[in-house]
Coordinates of C-alpha atoms in Angstrom, one line a residue:
X1 CA 181.3 110.8 63.4
X2 CA 179.2 113.6 61.9
X3 CA 178.5 116.5 64.1
X4 CA 174.9 116.8 65.3
X5 CA 173.1 119.9 63.9
X6 CA 171.8 122.2 66.6
X7 CA 168.0 122.8 66.7
X8 CA 166.6 126.1 65.5
X9 CA 164.5 126.6 68.7
X10 CA 167.6 126.0 70.9
X11 CA 169.6 128.6 69.0
X12 CA 166.8 131.2 69.3
X13 CA 166.3 130.4 73.0
X14 CA 170.0 130.6 74.0
X15 CA 170.4 133.8 72.1
X16 CA 167.6 135.2 74.3
X17 CA 165.4 136.0 71.3
X18 CA 162.4 133.8 72.1
X19 CA 161.1 132.4 75.4
X20 CA 161.2 128.7 76.1
X21 CA 157.5 128.2 76.4
X22 CA 156.8 130.1 73.2
X23 CA 159.2 127.8 71.4
X24 CA 157.5 124.7 72.9
X25 CA 154.1 125.9 71.8
X26 CA 155.4 126.7 68.3
X27 CA 157.0 123.2 68.1
X28 CA 153.6 121.6 69.0
X29 CA 151.8 123.7 66.3
X30 CA 154.5 122.7 63.8
X31 CA 154.0 119.0 64.4
X32 CA 150.2 119.3 64.1
X33 CA 150.1 121.6 61.1
X34 CA 153.2 120.3 59.2
X35 CA 154.4 123.9 59.0
X36 CA 158.1 124.7 59.6
X37 CA 159.0 126.1 63.0
X38 CA 160.4 129.3 61.6
X39 CA 157.2 130.1 59.6
X40 CA 155.1 129.7 62.8
X41 CA 157.5 132.0 64.8
X42 CA 157.2 134.7 62.1
X43 CA 153.4 134.3 61.9
X44 CA 153.2 134.8 65.6
X45 CA 155.4 137.8 65.6
X46 CA 158.0 136.2 67.8
X47 CA 160.9 136.8 65.4
X48 CA 161.4 138.8 62.2
X49 CA 162.7 137.3 58.9
X50 CA 166.1 138.8 59.3
X51 CA 166.6 137.3 62.8
X52 CA 165.3 133.9 61.6
X53 CA 167.7 133.9 58.6
X54 CA 170.7 134.6 60.8
X55 CA 169.6 131.7 63.1
X56 CA 169.2 129.4 60.1
X57 CA 172.7 130.3 58.9
X58 CA 174.1 129.5 62.4
X59 CA 172.1 126.2 62.5
X60 CA 173.6 125.0 59.2
X61 CA 177.0 126.6 59.8
X62 CA 176.7 128.6 56.7
X63 CA 177.9 132.2 56.1
X64 CA 175.2 134.9 56.4
X65 CA 175.2 137.6 53.7
X66 CA 173.8 141.1 54.2
X67 CA 172.7 142.0 50.6
X68 CA 172.7 145.7 51.5
X69 CA 176.5 145.4 51.7
X70 CA 177.1 143.1 48.7
X71 CA 177.3 143.9 45.0
X72 CA 177.0 141.0 42.6
X73 CA 179.4 141.4 39.7
X74 CA 177.8 141.6 36.2
X75 CA 179.7 138.5 35.0
X76 CA 178.5 136.4 37.9
X77 CA 174.8 136.9 36.9
X78 CA 175.3 134.5 34.0
X79 CA 176.6 131.6 36.1
X80 CA 173.0 130.5 36.9
X81 CA 170.3 130.5 34.3
X82 CA 167.8 133.3 34.9
X83 CA 164.8 130.9 35.1
X84 CA 166.4 129.1 38.0
X85 CA 167.3 132.3 39.8
X86 CA 163.7 133.4 39.7
X87 CA 162.2 130.0 40.3
X88 CA 164.3 129.2 43.4
X89 CA 165.0 132.7 44.6
X90 CA 168.8 132.4 44.6
X91 CA 171.7 134.6 43.6
X92 CA 175.1 133.6 42.1
X93 CA 178.0 135.3 43.9
X94 CA 180.9 134.1 41.7
X95 CA 183.3 131.2 41.2
X96 CA 186.0 130.3 43.8
X97 CA 188.4 127.4 43.5
X98 CA 186.2 125.8 40.9
X99 CA 183.1 126.0 43.0
X100 CA 180.0 128.2 42.5
X101 CA 179.2 130.5 45.4
X102 CA 175.5 130.9 45.6
X103 CA 173.2 132.8 48.0
X104 CA 170.2 130.8 49.1
X105 CA 167.4 131.2 51.7
X106 CA 166.5 127.6 52.4
X107 CA 169.4 125.1 53.1
X108 CA 166.8 122.3 53.2
X109 CA 165.8 122.7 49.6
X110 CA 167.8 119.9 48.1
X111 CA 165.8 120.0 44.8
X112 CA 167.0 123.5 44.2
X113 CA 170.6 122.6 44.8
X114 CA 170.4 119.6 42.5
X115 CA 168.9 121.7 39.7
X116 CA 171.6 124.3 40.0
X117 CA 174.4 121.7 40.1
X118 CA 172.9 119.9 37.0
X119 CA 172.5 123.1 34.9
X120 CA 175.8 124.7 36.0
X121 CA 177.8 121.5 36.1
X122 CA 179.7 122.6 39.2
X123 CA 179.6 122.0 43.0
X124 CA 178.1 124.7 45.3
X125 CA 179.3 126.7 48.2
X126 CA 176.1 128.0 49.8
X127 CA 175.6 131.2 51.7
X128 CA 172.4 132.3 53.4
X129 CA 170.5 135.6 53.0
X130 CA 167.0 137.0 53.9
X131 CA 164.6 135.6 51.2
X132 CA 162.8 138.9 50.9
X133 CA 166.1 140.7 50.3
X134 CA 167.1 138.1 47.7
X135 CA 163.7 138.6 45.9
X136 CA 164.1 142.4 46.0
X137 CA 167.7 142.2 44.7
X138 CA 166.5 140.1 41.7
X139 CA 163.7 142.5 40.9
X140 CA 165.9 145.7 41.3
X141 CA 169.0 144.4 39.7
X142 CA 168.4 141.6 37.3
X143 CA 165.1 143.0 36.0
X144 CA 166.5 146.4 35.5
X145 CA 168.5 145.4 32.4
X146 CA 165.6 143.5 31.0
X147 CA 163.2 146.4 31.6
X148 CA 165.5 148.7 29.7
X149 CA 165.6 146.2 26.8
X150 CA 161.8 145.8 27.0
X151 CA 161.3 149.6 27.0
X152 CA 163.4 149.9 23.8
X153 CA 161.5 147.1 22.2
X154 CA 158.2 148.5 23.3
X155 CA 159.1 151.9 21.8
X156 CA 160.1 150.2 18.5
X157 CA 156.9 148.1 18.4
X158 CA 154.7 151.1 19.3
X159 CA 156.2 153.0 16.4
X160 CA 155.7 150.1 14.0
X161 CA 152.2 149.5 15.2
X162 CA 151.3 153.2 14.8
X163 CA 152.4 153.0 11.2
X164 CA 150.3 149.8 10.6
X165 CA 147.2 151.3 12.2
X166 CA 147.6 154.5 10.1
X167 CA 147.8 152.3 7.0
X168 CA 144.5 150.6 8.0
X169 CA 145.9 147.4 9.4
X170 CA 144.4 147.6 12.9
X171 CA 144.5 143.9 13.8
X172 CA 148.2 143.6 12.8
X173 CA 148.9 146.6 14.9
X174 CA 147.0 145.2 17.8
X175 CA 148.8 141.8 17.5
X176 CA 152.2 143.6 17.4
X177 CA 151.4 145.7 20.5
X178 CA 150.7 142.5 22.4
X179 CA 154.4 141.8 22.4
X180 CA 155.0 145.2 24.0
X181 CA 152.1 145.1 26.5
X182 CA 151.9 141.5 27.6
X183 CA 152.3 142.5 31.3
X184 CA 149.1 144.5 31.5
X185 CA 146.2 143.5 33.7
X186 CA 143.9 142.5 30.8
X187 CA 145.1 139.6 28.7
X188 CA 146.4 140.8 25.4
X189 CA 144.6 138.1 23.4
X190 CA 141.4 139.1 25.1
X191 CA 141.9 142.7 23.8
X192 CA 142.7 141.5 20.3
X193 CA 139.5 139.3 20.2
X194 CA 137.5 142.2 21.6
X195 CA 138.9 144.5 18.9
X196 CA 137.9 142.0 16.1
X197 CA 134.4 141.8 17.5
X198 CA 134.0 145.6 18.1
X199 CA 135.4 146.4 14.7
X200 CA 132.8 144.2 13.1
X201 CA 129.9 145.8 15.0
X202 CA 130.9 149.3 14.2
X203 CA 131.4 148.4 10.5
X204 CA 127.8 147.1 10.5
X205 CA 129.1 143.6 9.6
X206 CA 126.7 140.6 9.7
X207 CA 129.5 138.0 10.1
X208 CA 133.1 137.7 11.2
X209 CA 135.2 135.1 9.4
X210 CA 138.4 134.1 11.1
X211 CA 140.2 131.8 8.6
X212 CA 143.5 130.1 9.3
X213 CA 145.8 129.9 6.3
X214 CA 149.2 128.4 5.7
X215 CA 151.2 131.5 6.7
X216 CA 148.6 133.8 8.4
X217 CA 145.1 134.0 9.9
X218 CA 142.8 136.0 7.6
X219 CA 140.0 138.1 9.2
X220 CA 137.1 139.1 7.0
X221 CA 133.9 141.0 7.7
X222 CA 130.7 140.5 5.7
X223 CA 129.3 143.9 5.2
X224 CA 126.1 144.4 3.2
X225 CA 126.4 140.8 2.0
X226 CA 130.0 141.1 0.7
X227 CA 133.1 139.8 2.4
X228 CA 135.8 142.5 3.0
X229 CA 139.3 141.4 3.9
X230 CA 140.4 144.0 6.4
X231 CA 143.4 142.5 8.1
X232 CA 145.5 139.5 9.0
X233 CA 146.7 138.0 12.3
X234 CA 150.2 136.5 12.6
X235 CA 150.2 132.7 12.4
X236 CA 151.8 132.3 15.9
X237 CA 148.7 133.9 17.4
X238 CA 146.2 131.5 15.8
X239 CA 145.9 129.1 18.7
X240 CA 145.3 131.6 21.5
X241 CA 142.9 133.7 19.4
X242 CA 140.8 130.6 18.4
X243 CA 140.9 129.3 22.0
X244 CA 139.6 132.7 23.2
X245 CA 136.7 132.5 20.8
X246 CA 135.9 129.0 22.1
X247 CA 136.0 130.0 25.7
X248 CA 133.7 133.0 25.1
X249 CA 131.2 130.8 23.2
X250 CA 131.2 127.9 25.6
X251 CA 132.9 125.4 23.2
X252 CA 135.2 122.5 24.2
X253 CA 138.7 124.0 23.8
X254 CA 140.2 120.5 23.6
X255 CA 138.1 119.4 20.6
X256 CA 139.7 120.4 17.3
X257 CA 138.5 117.5 15.1
X258 CA 134.7 118.0 15.0
X259 CA 132.5 121.0 14.2
X260 CA 131.2 122.9 17.2
X261 CA 128.6 125.6 17.8
X262 CA 128.3 128.2 20.5
X263 CA 126.9 131.6 21.4
X264 CA 128.5 134.8 22.8
X265 CA 126.7 137.6 24.5
X266 CA 128.6 140.9 24.7
X267 CA 127.7 144.5 25.5
X268 CA 128.8 146.9 22.8
X269 CA 127.9 150.6 22.7
X270 CA 125.4 150.1 25.6
X271 CA 123.6 147.3 23.8
X272 CA 123.5 143.5 24.5
X273 CA 124.6 141.8 21.2
X274 CA 124.4 138.1 20.6
X275 CA 126.8 136.2 18.4
X276 CA 126.2 132.8 17.0
X277 CA 129.5 131.0 16.6
X278 CA 130.5 128.1 14.4
X279 CA 133.9 126.3 14.4
X280 CA 134.8 124.1 11.4
X281 CA 138.1 122.0 11.3
X282 CA 140.3 122.7 8.2
X283 CA 143.7 121.9 6.8
X284 CA 145.4 124.9 8.5
X285 CA 143.3 125.0 11.7
X286 CA 139.7 125.6 12.7
X287 CA 137.7 128.2 10.7
X288 CA 135.6 130.4 13.0
X289 CA 132.5 132.3 11.9
X290 CA 130.5 134.6 14.2
X291 CA 127.1 135.7 13.0
X292 CA 126.2 139.0 14.6
X293 CA 122.6 139.1 15.8
X294 CA 121.6 142.7 16.1
X295 CA 118.3 143.4 17.9
X296 CA 117.7 146.5 15.8
X297 CA 118.1 144.4 12.6
X298 CA 114.7 142.8 13.1
X299 CA 112.9 145.7 14.8
X300 CA 113.1 147.9 11.8
X301 CA 109.3 147.6 10.9
X302 CA 107.7 146.6 7.7
X303 CA 107.9 150.0 6.1
X304 CA 111.7 149.9 6.2
X305 CA 112.1 146.5 4.5
X306 CA 112.1 148.1 1.1
X307 CA 108.5 147.7 -0.2
X308 CA 107.2 150.0 -2.8
X309 CA 103.9 151.5 -1.8
X310 CA 101.7 149.0 -3.7
X311 CA 103.5 146.0 -2.4
X312 CA 103.5 147.4 1.1
X313 CA 99.7 147.7 1.0
X314 CA 99.3 144.2 -0.4
X315 CA 101.7 142.8 2.2
X316 CA 99.7 144.4 5.1
X317 CA 96.4 143.0 3.8
X318 CA 97.9 139.5 3.4
X319 CA 99.4 139.1 6.8
X320 CA 96.2 140.2 8.5
X321 CA 94.1 137.4 7.0
X322 CA 92.7 135.0 9.5
X323 CA 94.1 131.8 8.0
X324 CA 96.1 130.3 5.2
X325 CA 99.8 130.0 4.5
X326 CA 102.1 132.9 3.6
X327 CA 105.5 131.7 2.2
X328 CA 108.7 133.7 1.9
X329 CA 111.3 132.2 -0.5
X330 CA 114.8 133.0 -1.4
X331 CA 118.4 131.7 -0.8
X332 CA 120.2 131.8 2.5
X333 CA 121.0 135.4 3.6
X334 CA 118.2 137.0 1.6
X335 CA 116.4 138.4 4.6
X336 CA 113.5 136.0 4.9
X337 CA 113.7 135.8 8.7
X338 CA 113.8 139.5 9.0
X339 CA 110.7 139.9 6.9
X340 CA 108.8 137.3 8.8
X341 CA 109.8 138.7 12.2
X342 CA 108.6 142.2 11.0
X343 CA 105.2 140.6 10.1
X344 CA 105.0 138.9 13.5
X345 CA 105.9 142.1 15.4
X346 CA 103.1 143.9 13.5
X347 CA 100.7 141.2 14.5
X348 CA 101.9 140.7 18.1
X349 CA 98.9 142.1 20.0
X350 CA 97.4 141.0 23.3
X351 CA 94.5 139.3 21.6
X352 CA 96.7 137.0 19.4
X353 CA 98.6 134.0 20.4
X354 CA 101.8 133.4 18.3
X355 CA 104.0 130.3 18.5
X356 CA 107.2 129.8 16.5
X357 CA 109.3 126.7 15.7
X358 CA 112.8 127.9 14.8
X359 CA 116.3 126.4 14.2
X360 CA 117.9 128.2 15.8
X361 CA 116.0 130.9 17.8
X362 CA 118.1 133.9 16.9
X363 CA 116.1 136.8 18.4
X364 CA 113.8 136.8 21.5
X365 CA 110.6 138.8 21.4
X366 CA 108.3 139.4 24.4
X367 CA 104.8 138.1 23.9
X368 CA 105.8 135.4 21.3
X369 CA 106.2 131.8 22.3
X370 CA 109.4 130.6 20.6
X371 CA 110.4 127.0 20.4
X372 CA 114.0 125.8 19.6
X373 CA 114.4 122.8 17.3
X374 CA 116.6 120.1 18.9
X375 CA 117.0 117.2 16.6
X376 CA 119.4 115.4 18.9
X377 CA 116.6 114.7 21.4
X378 CA 113.9 114.2 18.7
X379 CA 112.4 117.7 19.1
X380 CA 111.9 118.2 15.3
X381 CA 109.8 120.7 13.3
X382 CA 107.0 118.2 12.9
X383 CA 106.9 117.3 16.6
X384 CA 106.7 120.9 17.6
X385 CA 104.1 121.7 15.0
X386 CA 101.8 118.9 16.2
X387 CA 102.2 120.1 19.8
X388 CA 101.6 123.7 18.7
X389 CA 98.2 122.9 17.4
X390 CA 97.1 121.7 20.9
X391 CA 98.1 125.2 22.2
X392 CA 95.3 126.9 20.3
X393 CA 97.5 129.5 18.6
X394 CA 96.2 132.2 16.2
X395 CA 99.4 132.5 14.3
X396 CA 102.2 130.0 13.7
X397 CA 105.7 130.5 12.3
X398 CA 107.6 127.5 11.0
X399 CA 111.2 128.5 10.5
X400 CA 111.5 126.4 7.3
X401 CA 109.5 123.8 5.4
X402 CA 112.2 121.1 4.9
X403 CA 110.2 118.1 3.9
X404 CA 106.7 116.8 3.0
X405 CA 105.9 115.9 6.6
X406 CA 106.3 119.5 7.9
X407 CA 104.6 120.8 4.8
X408 CA 101.5 118.6 5.4
X409 CA 101.2 119.6 9.0
X410 CA 101.6 123.3 8.1
X411 CA 98.9 123.0 5.4
X412 CA 96.5 121.2 7.8
X413 CA 97.1 124.0 10.3
X414 CA 96.2 126.6 7.7
X415 CA 93.1 124.7 6.6
X416 CA 91.9 124.5 10.3
X417 CA 91.9 128.2 10.8
X418 CA 95.5 129.2 11.6
X419 CA 97.6 131.8 9.9
X420 CA 100.9 130.1 9.1
X421 CA 104.1 131.8 8.1
X422 CA 107.1 129.9 6.8
X423 CA 110.1 130.0 4.4
X424 CA 111.1 127.8 1.5
X425 CA 114.3 127.7 -0.6
X426 CA 113.2 128.4 -4.2
X427 CA 114.5 130.9 -6.8
X428 CA 111.2 132.7 -7.4
X429 CA 107.7 132.9 -5.9
X430 CA 105.7 130.6 -8.1
X431 CA 108.4 127.8 -7.9
X432 CA 107.2 127.3 -4.3
X433 CA 104.0 125.8 -5.6
X434 CA 105.7 123.1 -7.7
X435 CA 108.3 122.6 -4.9
X436 CA 105.6 121.7 -2.4
X437 CA 104.0 119.3 -4.8
X438 CA 107.4 117.7 -5.5
X439 CA 107.7 117.2 -1.7
X440 CA 104.6 115.0 -1.9
X441 CA 101.9 117.5 -0.8
X442 CA 98.6 116.9 -2.7
X443 CA 98.0 119.6 -5.3
X444 CA 94.5 120.4 -4.1
X445 CA 95.9 121.0 -0.6
X446 CA 98.6 123.4 -2.0
X447 CA 95.9 125.2 -4.1
X448 CA 93.5 125.6 -1.3
X449 CA 95.9 126.6 1.6
X450 CA 98.3 129.1 0.2
X451 CA 97.3 132.7 0.4
X452 CA 100.4 134.3 -1.1
X453 CA 104.1 133.7 -1.8
X454 CA 106.8 136.3 -1.8
X455 CA 110.3 135.8 -3.2
X456 CA 112.9 138.3 -2.0
X457 CA 116.6 139.3 -2.3
X458 CA 118.8 141.8 -0.6
X459 CA 120.7 144.4 -2.7
X460 CA 123.1 147.0 -1.5
X461 CA 122.0 150.6 -1.1
X462 CA 124.1 153.4 -2.6
X463 CA 125.9 155.4 0.1
X464 CA 124.1 158.7 0.6
X465 CA 127.3 160.4 1.6
X466 CA 129.1 159.8 -1.7
X467 CA 126.1 159.3 -4.1
X468 CA 126.7 160.8 -7.5
X469 CA 125.1 160.5 -11.0
X470 CA 126.6 157.8 -13.1
X471 CA 127.3 159.6 -16.4
X472 CA 128.5 156.5 -18.1
X473 CA 126.4 153.5 -16.8
X474 CA 127.6 150.1 -18.0
X475 CA 125.5 149.3 -21.1
X476 CA 126.0 145.5 -20.4
X477 CA 123.9 145.7 -17.3
X478 CA 121.4 148.1 -18.8
X479 CA 120.8 145.6 -21.7
X480 CA 120.4 142.7 -19.3
X481 CA 117.7 144.6 -17.4
X482 CA 116.1 145.9 -20.6
X483 CA 116.7 149.5 -19.5
X484 CA 116.5 151.7 -22.7
X485 CA 118.4 155.0 -23.3
X486 CA 115.2 157.0 -23.0
X487 CA 114.6 155.4 -19.6
X488 CA 118.1 156.7 -18.5
X489 CA 117.2 160.2 -19.7
X490 CA 114.0 160.3 -17.6
X491 CA 115.6 158.6 -14.6
X492 CA 119.3 159.2 -14.0
X493 CA 121.4 156.3 -12.9
X494 CA 123.3 156.8 -9.6
X495 CA 126.4 155.2 -8.1
X496 CA 128.6 155.5 -5.0
X497 CA 132.0 157.2 -5.5
X498 CA 133.4 155.6 -2.3
X499 CA 134.1 157.3 1.0
X500 CA 135.2 156.6 4.6
X501 CA 131.6 156.1 5.7
X502 CA 131.1 153.2 3.3
X503 CA 134.6 151.7 3.6
X504 CA 135.3 152.8 0.0
X505 CA 132.7 150.4 -1.4
X506 CA 130.1 153.1 -2.5
X507 CA 127.4 151.2 -0.7
X508 CA 126.0 151.4 2.9
X509 CA 123.2 149.2 4.0
X510 CA 120.9 146.8 2.2
X511 CA 117.2 146.8 1.1
X512 CA 114.8 144.2 0.0
X513 CA 113.7 143.5 -3.6
X514 CA 110.4 141.6 -3.8
X515 CA 108.3 139.5 -6.0
X516 CA 104.9 138.9 -4.5
X517 CA 102.1 136.7 -5.9
X518 CA 98.6 136.2 -4.5
X519 CA 96.9 133.0 -5.4
X520 CA 94.0 133.8 -7.7
X521 CA 91.4 131.4 -8.8
X522 CA 93.3 130.9 -12.1
X523 CA 96.5 130.1 -10.2
X524 CA 94.7 127.7 -7.9
X525 CA 93.3 125.8 -10.8
X526 CA 96.8 125.7 -12.5
X527 CA 98.3 124.4 -9.2
X528 CA 95.5 121.8 -8.9
X529 CA 96.3 120.7 -12.5
X530 CA 100.1 120.4 -11.6
X531 CA 100.9 123.0 -14.3
X532 CA 104.7 123.6 -14.9
X533 CA 106.5 126.6 -13.3
X534 CA 106.7 128.5 -16.6
X535 CA 103.0 128.4 -17.0
X536 CA 102.4 129.5 -13.4
X537 CA 104.8 132.3 -13.9
X538 CA 103.2 133.6 -17.1
X539 CA 99.8 133.6 -15.4
X540 CA 101.2 135.4 -12.4
X541 CA 102.8 138.2 -14.5
X542 CA 99.6 138.4 -16.5
X543 CA 97.7 138.9 -13.3
X544 CA 99.9 141.9 -12.3
X545 CA 102.8 140.3 -10.4
X546 CA 106.0 142.5 -10.5
X547 CA 109.1 140.3 -10.9
X548 CA 112.3 140.7 -8.9
X549 CA 113.7 142.5 -11.9
X550 CA 110.7 144.8 -12.2
X551 CA 110.9 145.8 -8.5
X552 CA 114.7 146.2 -8.8
X553 CA 114.3 148.5 -11.8
X554 CA 112.0 150.7 -9.7
X555 CA 114.7 151.0 -7.1
X556 CA 117.3 151.8 -9.8
X557 CA 115.2 154.7 -11.1
X558 CA 114.7 156.0 -7.6
X559 CA 118.5 156.1 -7.1
X560 CA 118.4 153.5 -4.4
X561 CA 120.8 151.0 -6.0
X562 CA 122.7 150.2 -9.2
X563 CA 121.9 148.1 -12.3
X564 CA 124.8 145.7 -11.5
X565 CA 123.3 145.0 -8.1
X566 CA 119.8 144.2 -9.6
X567 CA 121.3 142.2 -12.4
X568 CA 123.1 140.0 -10.0
X569 CA 119.8 138.9 -8.2
X570 CA 117.5 138.8 -11.3
X571 CA 118.5 135.3 -12.4
X572 CA 120.4 136.4 -15.4
X573 CA 122.7 133.5 -16.0
X574 CA 125.6 135.3 -17.5
X575 CA 125.8 137.7 -14.6
X576 CA 125.6 135.0 -12.1
X577 CA 128.6 133.2 -13.8
X578 CA 130.5 136.5 -13.7
X579 CA 129.8 137.0 -10.0
X580 CA 131.0 133.5 -9.1
X581 CA 133.8 133.1 -11.6

């Protein structure tokens, strides 16, 4: 017959360590709270951990071990896998007669014993020691060797990372340092993502492109309209980095099959910066693009957009008319929104009511009523436009005229006394007239409602820090722009030599190139007659319109930009093919 195990309370009472009533009270609490008796006794200060451990050893008839007087041999440490040692707070003491001697703190933990038996494939002889002493021994002894190895690895990684950073590979250096610094308070992936974002901001980038590839993750920054590949992230860091971006932008981290959108707000350099984030599934993982929305980018004022003096004066007069439509045209990324916001900020006075319909609302401005398009609930451009007109506005901004319905409502608003600003995707200014007619708008409505149309592009500005005279400008681009040798003699051509301030590109910042046409009586008649674009353009040039190329040439002669930059945006077919192919 098995010998009956003594009760813990009885052992402590008979040893004169705890009074009988205190044990009875503790037992009642144990039954009601489902806590162990020993835990309650320690919480109440009736026994200490060492006393309790000795009593437990006596209760289970196991040998008590004082770890202050025991040294565990080096070869014994390998008898139990390290993960089990730390998980169950146990220590291997050695092998004896084919059995593993192991120091434990809880003889009732049968799962622990089964796990050690299974992994070690031997039977156990258990000894008992103070759990805190076991934990301390593991940290002091077992972790010491690992710490020494980690220190050596960290030193090696730091040296390699310093070499990478010196060579300009900051993200690779940061990713490498994560291995050496993963125990810090702030998550290493968090720091890497912050570095990617901060680098983009201080480089004046407009977008961050995080693009998974077969063997790496490419990080590119779009600076002054051009993508610069600055660094790569190791492939094994793809998942945590993309997940961090998703968490920051409020996306579903479990969704990897469908596109998602989100926003990030982050303080950089004492300013609150918004990021519009887009995730798109691809073959090698989700591509992540962050559009950086800088408040200072749209608060630059009309004068800083790049207008020459005559165009600036015309622009000021047009936007201060009481009614009609003012259209800004150009491809995506040509600065149309910035131009319209600059106009609205000029007009944003207490006596004017301004309402906008945008998709999305990128920047918030005090004093302007801004409406976000939400097609998923039926809140479309045309619905907001109809509602706008019941709000008695003076000025309306329609983010984009996408179809004939929106165009009709915008024209009706212009004809009923409102000043309407909007954008359209056309290659030049006069093409907007035929585009609206192609959408189904009646020609007489187009002719009577439009006040002016402005096409624009953005070109890179030569870096002032490394600006030099180009003694040998490429004759190919000079010929394309019809710049003659005598023109070059009168107006030297400049270029950027490349320096640290411009990332070696020779350019820093961008400026607008414009083509503005006001609708004269002749143009209105041609629009009413549905004249082709070529005829409209000839009439506009004859009426004094300066084309994109003309405005660009003025900026070349002022030393603001280069012939190649202007040729690329002047609809010269051969140049466009060269740029894309």
